[in-house]
Amino acid sequence: MNVFWFIPTHGDSRYLGTAEGGRLVSHDYMKQVAVAADTLGYDGVLLPTGRSCEDAWVTAASLIGETRQLKFLIAVRPGLSAPTLSARMAATFDRLSGGRLLVNVVTGGDPAEQESDGIFGTHKERYEISDEFLKIWRDVLGKTHTGGETNFEGKHLSVKGAKALYPPVQAPYPPLYFGGSSDEAIDLAAEQVDVYLTWGEPPAAVAEKIATVRARAAKAGRTLRFGIRLHVIVRETTEAAWRAADELISKLDDDTIEKAQKTFARMDSEGQRRMAALHGGKRDKLEVSPNLWAGVGLVRGGAGTALVGDGPTVAARLKEYADLGIDTFILSGYPHLEESYRFAELVFPLLPRKQNETLPGFNLTGPFGEIVGNTHVPPPAAK
Ligand code: FMN
């Protein structure tokens, strides 16, 4: 299992839908979250993209020197930048970070936001652009190792004699992750990306999606890996976890929910439609599958579900997804700093994953905990 955390570049909250307990997401704060994820042994962090986020490339670049092993899964919207520029940025980032770049290709699902960025095509046309973008991007980076130029003439994008001179550390290029649930998205994933990501739908729906993507990839002679994006609310007891879920939306009023749902309804993202359909904007039936809670999606776009429970329960639910073929879990919790610790303490020991032995602290002998009476080390925790 690969376990990732999340850099909250669009804000961090203690209670959803209100500024109460909200937190300034400064560079210092993002650094704290990144350093926590790095030292706790998370494999990477996701940085989203969009007009509500601090820029993912700039933010991630500012965190390279603060971290040692953490990978940066940077969201990139094709259409917003030239594929050659994006390829060169990827090569530079991969070189400067010693091979710690992963790219999350996201076409974007809000026409209003896209138009505000000068992208006026339909959903289908946006995916055509993503397809052409990736063909150029992959070819340009591939040729940094072998030499040669890229010539491509597409419906939307064309380049002549394109090249990048400095190869990325990872060959042929940093792994491509991808999120999107529409038919066009699945075709694109099947043909061009390495890891298909889904938001946290119930296991039966995820199983269906995986089967569809696998079958289409097989037609293209390819195999993909799979990942899932979920929030987590984990506490020492399942009762306490459900109380924490209720608290998270305890200051959220109905007007705010309605406003958010109206915005989601104008989007043309199939993935967003599937997320919103889980709760229909109503608070009364938020446990949409055992321990899977859709409360976050009442106001948050995109990833809208959380696994709720004590450590063993959440670990068991994650293993359920793993059994379906998911190997990468991109998690988050509010607030992101404290919850990164909470999840690592309560769930990491229960997951089938290798501890990174190069991490600071790994070789300390422990047991951990403050010395008792200046003399005795505290007894080991009961298992
Ligand atoms: N869209 C963004 O604009 N920015 C993001 O950072 C972003 N991150 C995503 C992360 C995951 C795990 C997934 C599954 C999707 C993400 N998306 C993001 C949504 C994609 O842009 C997707 O292309 C969009 O929902 C429309 O595609 P669809 O109609 O194929 O679902």
Short mmCIF file of C-alpha atoms and ligand atoms in Angstrom, two decimals:
data_model
loop_
_atom_site.label_atom_id
_atom_site.label_comp_id
_atom_site.label_asym_id
_atom_site.label_seq_id
_atom_site.Cartn_x
_atom_site.Cartn_y
_atom_site.Cartn_z
CA MET A 1 0.00 0.00 0.00
CA ASN A 2 1.18 3.50 -0.84
CA VAL A 3 -0.30 6.10 1.50
CA PHE A 4 -0.33 9.76 0.51
CA TRP A 5 -1.46 12.83 2.43
CA PHE A 6 -2.71 16.19 1.10
CA ILE A 7 -1.41 19.76 1.16
CA PRO A 8 -4.46 21.97 1.83
CA THR A 9 -3.67 24.74 -0.65
CA HIS A 10 -7.29 25.87 -0.72
CA GLY A 11 -7.60 26.37 3.03
CA ASP A 12 -7.90 24.28 6.16
CA SER A 13 -10.79 23.99 8.57
CA ARG A 14 -11.78 22.58 11.91
CA TYR A 15 -15.48 22.95 11.03
CA LEU A 16 -16.66 22.79 7.42
CA GLY A 17 -18.50 25.70 5.84
CA THR A 18 -17.46 28.36 8.36
CA ALA A 19 -14.44 30.50 9.12
CA GLU A 20 -14.68 29.46 12.78
CA GLY A 21 -11.55 27.48 13.60
CA GLY A 22 -10.32 28.12 10.05
CA ARG A 23 -6.62 28.43 9.68
CA LEU A 24 -4.24 30.60 7.73
CA VAL A 25 -2.65 28.43 5.07
CA SER A 26 0.68 30.20 4.91
CA HIS A 27 3.96 28.79 3.66
CA ASP A 28 4.87 28.01 7.27
CA TYR A 29 1.71 25.97 7.68
CA MET A 30 2.07 24.05 4.42
CA LYS A 31 5.67 23.38 5.41
CA GLN A 32 4.48 21.95 8.72
CA VAL A 33 2.05 19.61 6.95
CA ALA A 34 4.70 18.54 4.42
CA VAL A 35 7.36 17.95 7.08
CA ALA A 36 4.85 15.98 9.18
CA ALA A 37 3.96 13.81 6.18
CA ASP A 38 7.63 13.33 5.34
CA THR A 39 8.78 12.36 8.83
CA LEU A 40 5.74 10.21 9.56
CA GLY A 41 6.51 8.11 6.50
CA TYR A 42 3.73 9.02 4.08
CA ASP A 43 4.81 8.15 0.54
CA GLY A 44 3.72 11.44 -0.96
CA VAL A 45 1.36 14.40 -0.90
CA LEU A 46 -1.22 15.55 -3.44
CA LEU A 47 -1.36 19.21 -4.45
CA PRO A 48 -4.58 20.14 -6.25
CA THR A 49 -4.98 22.73 -8.99
CA GLY A 50 -7.69 25.27 -9.77
CA ARG A 51 -8.51 28.90 -9.14
CA SER A 52 -9.34 28.20 -5.50
CA CYS A 53 -5.84 26.80 -4.83
CA GLU A 54 -2.42 28.26 -4.32
CA ASP A 55 -0.44 27.25 -7.38
CA ALA A 56 0.59 23.58 -7.13
CA TRP A 57 3.99 23.88 -8.88
CA VAL A 58 5.10 26.93 -6.92
CA THR A 59 3.95 25.47 -3.62
CA ALA A 60 5.56 22.07 -4.23
CA ALA A 61 8.82 23.66 -5.37
CA SER A 62 8.93 25.62 -2.11
CA LEU A 63 8.66 22.35 -0.17
CA ILE A 64 11.39 20.31 -1.91
CA GLY A 65 14.13 21.51 0.41
CA GLU A 66 11.99 21.07 3.52
CA THR A 67 11.44 17.34 2.93
CA ARG A 68 13.61 14.25 2.34
CA GLN A 69 11.68 11.41 0.77
CA LEU A 70 8.17 12.74 0.21
CA LYS A 71 6.89 12.59 -3.38
CA PHE A 72 4.85 15.46 -4.79
CA LEU A 73 1.77 14.53 -6.78
CA ILE A 74 1.19 17.78 -8.64
CA ALA A 75 -2.13 18.34 -10.40
CA VAL A 76 -1.79 19.68 -13.94
CA ARG A 77 -4.64 20.89 -16.15
CA PRO A 78 -3.82 20.37 -19.82
CA GLY A 79 -5.14 23.30 -21.80
CA LEU A 80 -3.85 25.79 -19.26
CA SER A 81 -0.25 25.63 -20.38
CA ALA A 82 1.69 24.57 -23.45
CA PRO A 83 2.63 20.88 -23.33
CA THR A 84 6.32 21.61 -23.97
CA LEU A 85 6.47 24.17 -21.14
CA SER A 86 4.71 21.71 -18.84
CA ALA A 87 7.15 18.94 -19.90
CA ARG A 88 10.15 21.16 -19.14
CA MET A 89 8.66 22.14 -15.77
CA ALA A 90 8.22 18.45 -14.96
CA ALA A 91 11.80 17.64 -15.95
CA THR A 92 13.15 20.54 -13.87
CA PHE A 93 11.06 19.63 -10.83
CA ASP A 94 12.05 15.98 -11.08
CA ARG A 95 15.73 16.92 -11.33
CA LEU A 96 15.63 19.47 -8.52
CA SER A 97 13.79 17.08 -6.20
CA GLY A 98 15.90 14.00 -7.00
CA GLY A 99 13.08 12.12 -8.73
CA ARG A 100 10.22 13.00 -6.40
CA LEU A 101 7.67 14.21 -8.94
CA LEU A 102 4.39 12.50 -9.80
CA VAL A 103 1.92 14.25 -12.10
CA ASN A 104 -1.87 14.19 -11.65
CA VAL A 105 -3.54 14.96 -14.97
CA VAL A 106 -6.92 16.64 -14.37
CA THR A 107 -9.00 17.96 -17.23
CA GLY A 108 -11.19 20.09 -14.97
CA GLY A 109 -14.95 19.85 -14.59
CA ASP A 110 -16.33 23.36 -14.15
CA PRO A 111 -17.11 25.13 -17.46
CA ALA A 112 -17.45 28.53 -15.72
CA GLU A 113 -14.00 28.21 -14.21
CA GLN A 114 -12.57 26.93 -17.49
CA GLU A 115 -14.04 29.91 -19.36
CA SER A 116 -12.56 32.27 -16.80
CA ASP A 117 -9.22 30.76 -17.76
CA GLY A 118 -9.90 31.18 -21.47
CA ILE A 119 -10.88 27.57 -22.22
CA PHE A 120 -14.22 27.54 -24.03
CA GLY A 121 -14.55 24.01 -25.41
CA THR A 122 -17.14 21.39 -24.51
CA HIS A 123 -16.37 18.54 -22.11
CA LYS A 124 -15.51 16.36 -25.14
CA GLU A 125 -13.22 19.01 -26.62
CA ARG A 126 -11.44 19.50 -23.30
CA TYR A 127 -10.66 15.78 -23.26
CA GLU A 128 -9.42 15.98 -26.87
CA ILE A 129 -7.03 18.71 -25.70
CA SER A 130 -5.90 16.56 -22.76
CA ASP A 131 -5.30 13.66 -25.13
CA GLU A 132 -3.17 15.72 -27.53
CA PHE A 133 -1.37 17.43 -24.64
CA LEU A 134 -0.31 14.09 -23.17
CA LYS A 135 0.85 12.71 -26.49
CA ILE A 136 3.18 15.70 -26.93
CA TRP A 137 4.23 15.80 -23.25
CA ARG A 138 5.13 12.10 -23.16
CA ASP A 139 6.98 12.16 -26.45
CA VAL A 140 9.00 15.27 -25.57
CA LEU A 141 10.10 13.84 -22.21
CA GLY A 142 10.74 10.37 -23.66
CA LYS A 143 13.07 11.90 -26.23
CA THR A 144 15.14 13.67 -23.56
CA HIS A 145 16.70 10.22 -22.97
CA THR A 146 17.03 9.06 -26.55
CA GLY A 147 17.44 12.28 -28.52
CA GLY A 148 15.18 13.53 -31.27
CA GLU A 149 12.42 16.04 -31.74
CA THR A 150 8.66 15.87 -31.45
CA ASN A 151 6.47 16.80 -34.39
CA PHE A 152 2.74 16.65 -33.79
CA GLU A 153 -0.23 18.03 -35.63
CA GLY A 154 -3.49 17.69 -33.77
CA LYS A 155 -6.97 19.18 -33.91
CA HIS A 156 -6.18 21.55 -31.04
CA LEU A 157 -2.44 21.41 -30.43
CA SER A 158 0.51 21.25 -32.82
CA VAL A 159 4.27 21.45 -32.31
CA LYS A 160 7.16 21.35 -34.73
CA GLY A 161 10.68 20.33 -33.69
CA ALA A 162 9.69 20.33 -30.00
CA LYS A 163 12.27 19.27 -27.44
CA ALA A 164 13.40 19.54 -23.85
CA LEU A 165 17.14 19.35 -23.31
CA TYR A 166 17.33 18.15 -19.71
CA PRO A 167 15.88 14.72 -18.94
CA PRO A 168 13.81 14.03 -15.84
CA VAL A 169 15.38 11.66 -13.27
CA GLN A 170 12.56 9.16 -13.75
CA ALA A 171 12.56 7.55 -17.18
CA PRO A 172 10.90 7.88 -19.52
CA TYR A 173 9.01 10.50 -17.46
CA PRO A 174 7.53 10.93 -13.95
CA PRO A 175 4.54 8.60 -13.49
CA LEU A 176 1.22 9.96 -14.73
CA TYR A 177 -1.76 9.77 -12.38
CA PHE A 178 -5.20 10.75 -13.63
CA GLY A 179 -8.67 11.57 -12.29
CA GLY A 180 -11.88 11.57 -14.32
CA SER A 181 -14.99 9.37 -14.47
CA SER A 182 -16.61 10.11 -17.83
CA ASP A 183 -16.36 7.84 -20.84
CA GLU A 184 -13.84 10.17 -22.47
CA ALA A 185 -11.79 10.13 -19.28
CA ILE A 186 -11.68 6.35 -19.16
CA ASP A 187 -10.56 6.16 -22.81
CA LEU A 188 -7.78 8.63 -22.14
CA ALA A 189 -6.68 6.81 -18.98
CA ALA A 190 -6.67 3.47 -20.76
CA GLU A 191 -4.42 4.79 -23.50
CA GLN A 192 -2.01 7.15 -21.80
CA VAL A 193 -1.70 7.18 -18.00
CA ASP A 194 -0.10 4.95 -15.39
CA VAL A 195 -2.39 5.24 -12.35
CA TYR A 196 -6.16 5.74 -12.49
CA LEU A 197 -7.58 7.64 -9.51
CA THR A 198 -11.15 7.65 -8.26
CA TRP A 199 -12.80 9.69 -5.56
CA GLY A 200 -14.03 7.62 -2.61
CA GLU A 201 -17.15 5.93 -3.89
CA PRO A 202 -18.59 2.83 -2.15
CA PRO A 203 -16.56 -0.35 -2.81
CA ALA A 204 -19.11 -1.87 -5.22
CA ALA A 205 -19.02 1.25 -7.45
CA VAL A 206 -15.21 1.35 -7.29
CA ALA A 207 -15.05 -2.32 -8.29
CA GLU A 208 -17.19 -1.57 -11.35
CA LYS A 209 -15.02 1.38 -12.35
CA ILE A 210 -11.83 -0.64 -12.00
CA ALA A 211 -13.28 -3.40 -14.16
CA THR A 212 -14.27 -0.90 -16.88
CA VAL A 213 -10.90 0.86 -16.88
CA ARG A 214 -9.02 -2.46 -16.85
CA ALA A 215 -11.01 -3.79 -19.79
CA ARG A 216 -10.44 -0.65 -21.87
CA ALA A 217 -6.74 -0.60 -21.00
CA ALA A 218 -6.45 -4.26 -21.99
CA LYS A 219 -7.89 -3.38 -25.41
CA ALA A 220 -5.07 -0.87 -25.76
CA GLY A 221 -2.59 -3.56 -24.62
CA ARG A 222 -1.89 -1.77 -21.35
CA THR A 223 -2.23 -2.36 -17.61
CA LEU A 224 -2.86 0.40 -15.10
CA ARG A 225 -2.51 0.77 -11.36
CA PHE A 226 -5.35 2.20 -9.26
CA GLY A 227 -5.67 4.76 -6.48
CA ILE A 228 -8.41 6.30 -4.36
CA ARG A 229 -8.85 9.75 -2.80
CA LEU A 230 -10.58 9.74 0.59
CA HIS A 231 -10.82 11.78 3.77
CA VAL A 232 -10.34 9.95 7.05
CA ILE A 233 -11.86 10.55 10.47
CA VAL A 234 -10.14 8.11 12.80
CA ARG A 235 -10.30 8.11 16.58
CA GLU A 236 -9.54 5.68 19.41
CA THR A 237 -13.12 4.45 19.34
CA THR A 238 -15.63 4.28 16.50
CA GLU A 239 -18.13 6.25 18.62
CA ALA A 240 -15.62 9.07 19.03
CA ALA A 241 -14.95 9.04 15.28
CA TRP A 242 -18.65 9.43 14.47
CA ARG A 243 -18.87 12.27 17.03
CA ALA A 244 -15.94 13.94 15.24
CA ALA A 245 -17.75 13.55 11.90
CA ASP A 246 -20.85 15.23 13.37
CA GLU A 247 -18.71 18.01 14.85
CA LEU A 248 -17.07 18.66 11.50
CA ILE A 249 -20.45 19.75 10.06
CA SER A 250 -21.94 21.07 13.33
CA LYS A 251 -21.55 24.71 12.29
CA LEU A 252 -22.64 24.20 8.70
CA ASP A 253 -25.96 25.84 7.81
CA ASP A 254 -28.42 24.76 5.13
CA ASP A 255 -27.92 27.89 2.99
CA THR A 256 -24.23 27.13 2.66
CA ILE A 257 -25.00 23.55 1.62
CA GLU A 258 -27.51 24.79 -0.95
CA LYS A 259 -25.04 27.29 -2.39
CA ALA A 260 -22.35 24.62 -2.76
CA GLN A 261 -24.74 22.10 -4.33
CA LYS A 262 -25.88 24.73 -6.88
CA THR A 263 -22.27 25.26 -7.93
CA PHE A 264 -21.67 21.52 -8.27
CA ALA A 265 -24.87 21.18 -10.34
CA ARG A 266 -23.57 23.59 -13.00
CA MET A 267 -20.45 21.47 -13.53
CA ASP A 268 -20.13 18.96 -16.35
CA SER A 269 -17.91 16.57 -14.43
CA GLU A 270 -19.21 13.02 -14.27
CA GLY A 271 -17.03 12.41 -11.23
CA GLN A 272 -18.58 15.37 -9.41
CA ARG A 273 -22.08 14.22 -10.39
CA ARG A 274 -21.37 10.81 -8.87
CA MET A 275 -20.06 12.41 -5.67
CA ALA A 276 -23.11 14.71 -5.28
CA ALA A 277 -25.52 11.83 -5.99
CA LEU A 278 -24.23 10.00 -2.92
CA HIS A 279 -26.02 12.40 -0.53
CA GLY A 280 -28.29 14.53 -2.77
CA GLY A 281 -27.47 17.61 -0.64
CA LYS A 282 -29.24 16.11 2.40
CA ARG A 283 -27.76 15.58 5.84
CA ASP A 284 -29.95 12.69 6.93
CA LYS A 285 -28.35 9.75 5.10
CA LEU A 286 -24.67 10.47 5.06
CA GLU A 287 -23.33 6.98 5.79
CA VAL A 288 -23.52 5.79 2.18
CA SER A 289 -21.79 2.47 2.75
CA PRO A 290 -20.48 0.99 6.03
CA ASN A 291 -18.12 3.58 7.62
CA LEU A 292 -18.14 5.68 4.43
CA TRP A 293 -19.54 9.15 5.22
CA ALA A 294 -20.51 11.67 2.53
CA GLY A 295 -20.69 14.71 4.86
CA VAL A 296 -17.61 16.40 3.43
CA GLY A 297 -19.23 16.54 -0.01
CA LEU A 298 -22.08 18.69 1.30
CA VAL A 299 -19.81 21.69 0.75
CA ARG A 300 -16.50 20.50 -0.65
CA GLY A 301 -16.07 19.94 -4.36
CA GLY A 302 -14.28 16.82 -5.53
CA ALA A 303 -13.33 14.34 -2.83
CA GLY A 304 -16.44 14.30 -0.67
CA THR A 305 -16.33 11.13 1.40
CA ALA A 306 -14.51 10.06 4.56
CA LEU A 307 -13.83 6.71 6.16
CA VAL A 308 -14.99 6.99 9.78
CA GLY A 309 -14.03 4.67 12.62
CA ASP A 310 -11.40 3.47 15.02
CA GLY A 311 -8.00 2.36 13.70
CA PRO A 312 -8.84 -1.31 13.07
CA THR A 313 -12.15 -0.41 11.37
CA VAL A 314 -10.56 2.16 9.03
CA ALA A 315 -7.66 -0.21 8.28
CA ALA A 316 -10.15 -2.97 7.41
CA ARG A 317 -12.08 -0.65 5.08
CA LEU A 318 -8.86 0.39 3.35
CA LYS A 319 -7.96 -3.27 2.90
CA GLU A 320 -11.38 -3.82 1.30
CA TYR A 321 -10.44 -1.29 -1.38
CA ALA A 322 -6.96 -2.82 -1.64
CA ASP A 323 -8.56 -6.19 -2.35
CA LEU A 324 -10.36 -4.60 -5.31
CA GLY A 325 -7.02 -3.61 -6.83
CA ILE A 326 -6.34 -0.18 -5.28
CA ASP A 327 -2.68 0.24 -4.28
CA THR A 328 -2.51 3.99 -3.65
CA PHE A 329 -4.53 5.79 -0.99
CA ILE A 330 -4.55 9.60 -1.05
CA LEU A 331 -5.93 10.66 2.30
CA SER A 332 -6.66 13.81 4.26
CA GLY A 333 -8.44 14.97 7.39
CA TYR A 334 -9.36 18.28 9.03
CA PRO A 335 -7.24 19.95 10.23
CA HIS A 336 -4.54 18.46 8.02
CA LEU A 337 -1.61 18.78 10.40
CA GLU A 338 -3.12 17.10 13.46
CA GLU A 339 -4.93 14.46 11.43
CA SER A 340 -1.75 13.45 9.60
CA TYR A 341 -0.34 12.45 13.00
CA ARG A 342 -3.56 10.87 14.19
CA PHE A 343 -3.88 8.66 11.11
CA ALA A 344 -0.22 7.63 11.20
CA GLU A 345 -0.41 6.72 14.90
CA LEU A 346 -3.69 4.85 14.82
CA VAL A 347 -3.65 3.21 11.39
CA PHE A 348 -0.12 2.88 9.96
CA PRO A 349 0.82 -0.04 12.25
CA LEU A 350 -2.24 -1.94 10.96
CA LEU A 351 -1.53 -1.53 7.25
CA PRO A 352 0.47 -3.87 5.04
CA ARG A 353 3.15 -1.36 4.08
CA LYS A 354 6.88 -1.13 4.42
CA GLN A 355 8.28 1.47 6.81
CA ASN A 356 10.85 3.63 5.07
CA GLU A 357 14.09 2.88 6.92
CA THR A 358 15.80 6.02 5.76
CA LEU A 359 13.40 8.23 7.70
CA PRO A 360 14.71 10.28 10.57
CA GLY A 361 13.77 8.50 13.77
CA PHE A 362 13.53 5.03 12.28
CA ASN A 363 16.71 3.81 13.96
CA LEU A 364 16.00 5.29 17.36
CA THR A 365 15.69 2.48 19.84
CA GLY A 366 12.58 3.68 21.69
CA PRO A 367 10.32 2.86 23.44
CA PHE A 368 8.88 6.27 22.86
CA GLY A 369 7.34 8.52 25.44
CA GLU A 370 8.61 10.89 28.08
CA ILE A 371 10.83 9.38 30.73
CA VAL A 372 9.06 8.64 34.03
CA GLY A 373 10.55 10.19 37.17
CA ASN A 374 13.77 11.03 35.32
CA THR A 375 14.73 7.34 35.46
CA HIS A 376 12.31 4.83 33.94
CA VAL A 377 11.38 4.49 30.30
CA PRO A 378 7.60 4.19 29.98
CA PRO A 379 6.27 0.64 29.48
CA PRO A 380 5.41 -0.34 25.90
CA ALA A 381 1.85 0.39 24.81
CA ALA A 382 -0.57 -2.52 25.06
CA LYS A 383 -1.24 -4.00 21.59
N1 FMN B 1 -9.86 18.70 -11.12
C1 FMN B 1 -9.24 19.89 -11.01
O1 FMN B 1 -9.59 20.82 -11.70
N2 FMN B 1 -8.22 20.07 -10.10
C2 FMN B 1 -7.77 19.07 -9.31
O2 FMN B 1 -6.83 19.26 -8.53
C3 FMN B 1 -8.41 17.79 -9.41
N3 FMN B 1 -8.01 16.76 -8.66
C4 FMN B 1 -8.62 15.54 -8.81
C5 FMN B 1 -8.19 14.48 -8.02
C6 FMN B 1 -8.77 13.22 -8.13
C7 FMN B 1 -8.30 12.11 -7.26
C8 FMN B 1 -9.82 13.04 -9.08
C9 FMN B 1 -10.47 11.70 -9.24
C10 FMN B 1 -10.26 14.09 -9.87
C11 FMN B 1 -9.67 15.35 -9.74
N4 FMN B 1 -10.10 16.44 -10.51
C12 FMN B 1 -9.48 17.66 -10.36
C13 FMN B 1 -11.25 16.30 -11.42
C14 FMN B 1 -10.84 16.13 -12.86
O3 FMN B 1 -10.54 17.42 -13.34
C15 FMN B 1 -11.87 15.57 -13.80
O4 FMN B 1 -11.30 15.65 -15.03
C16 FMN B 1 -13.19 16.30 -13.78
O5 FMN B 1 -13.94 15.82 -12.71
C17 FMN B 1 -14.00 16.12 -15.04
O6 FMN B 1 -13.91 14.84 -15.53
P1 FMN B 1 -15.05 13.73 -15.66
O7 FMN B 1 -16.28 14.36 -16.26
O8 FMN B 1 -14.39 12.79 -16.58
O9 FMN B 1 -15.31 13.14 -14.31
#
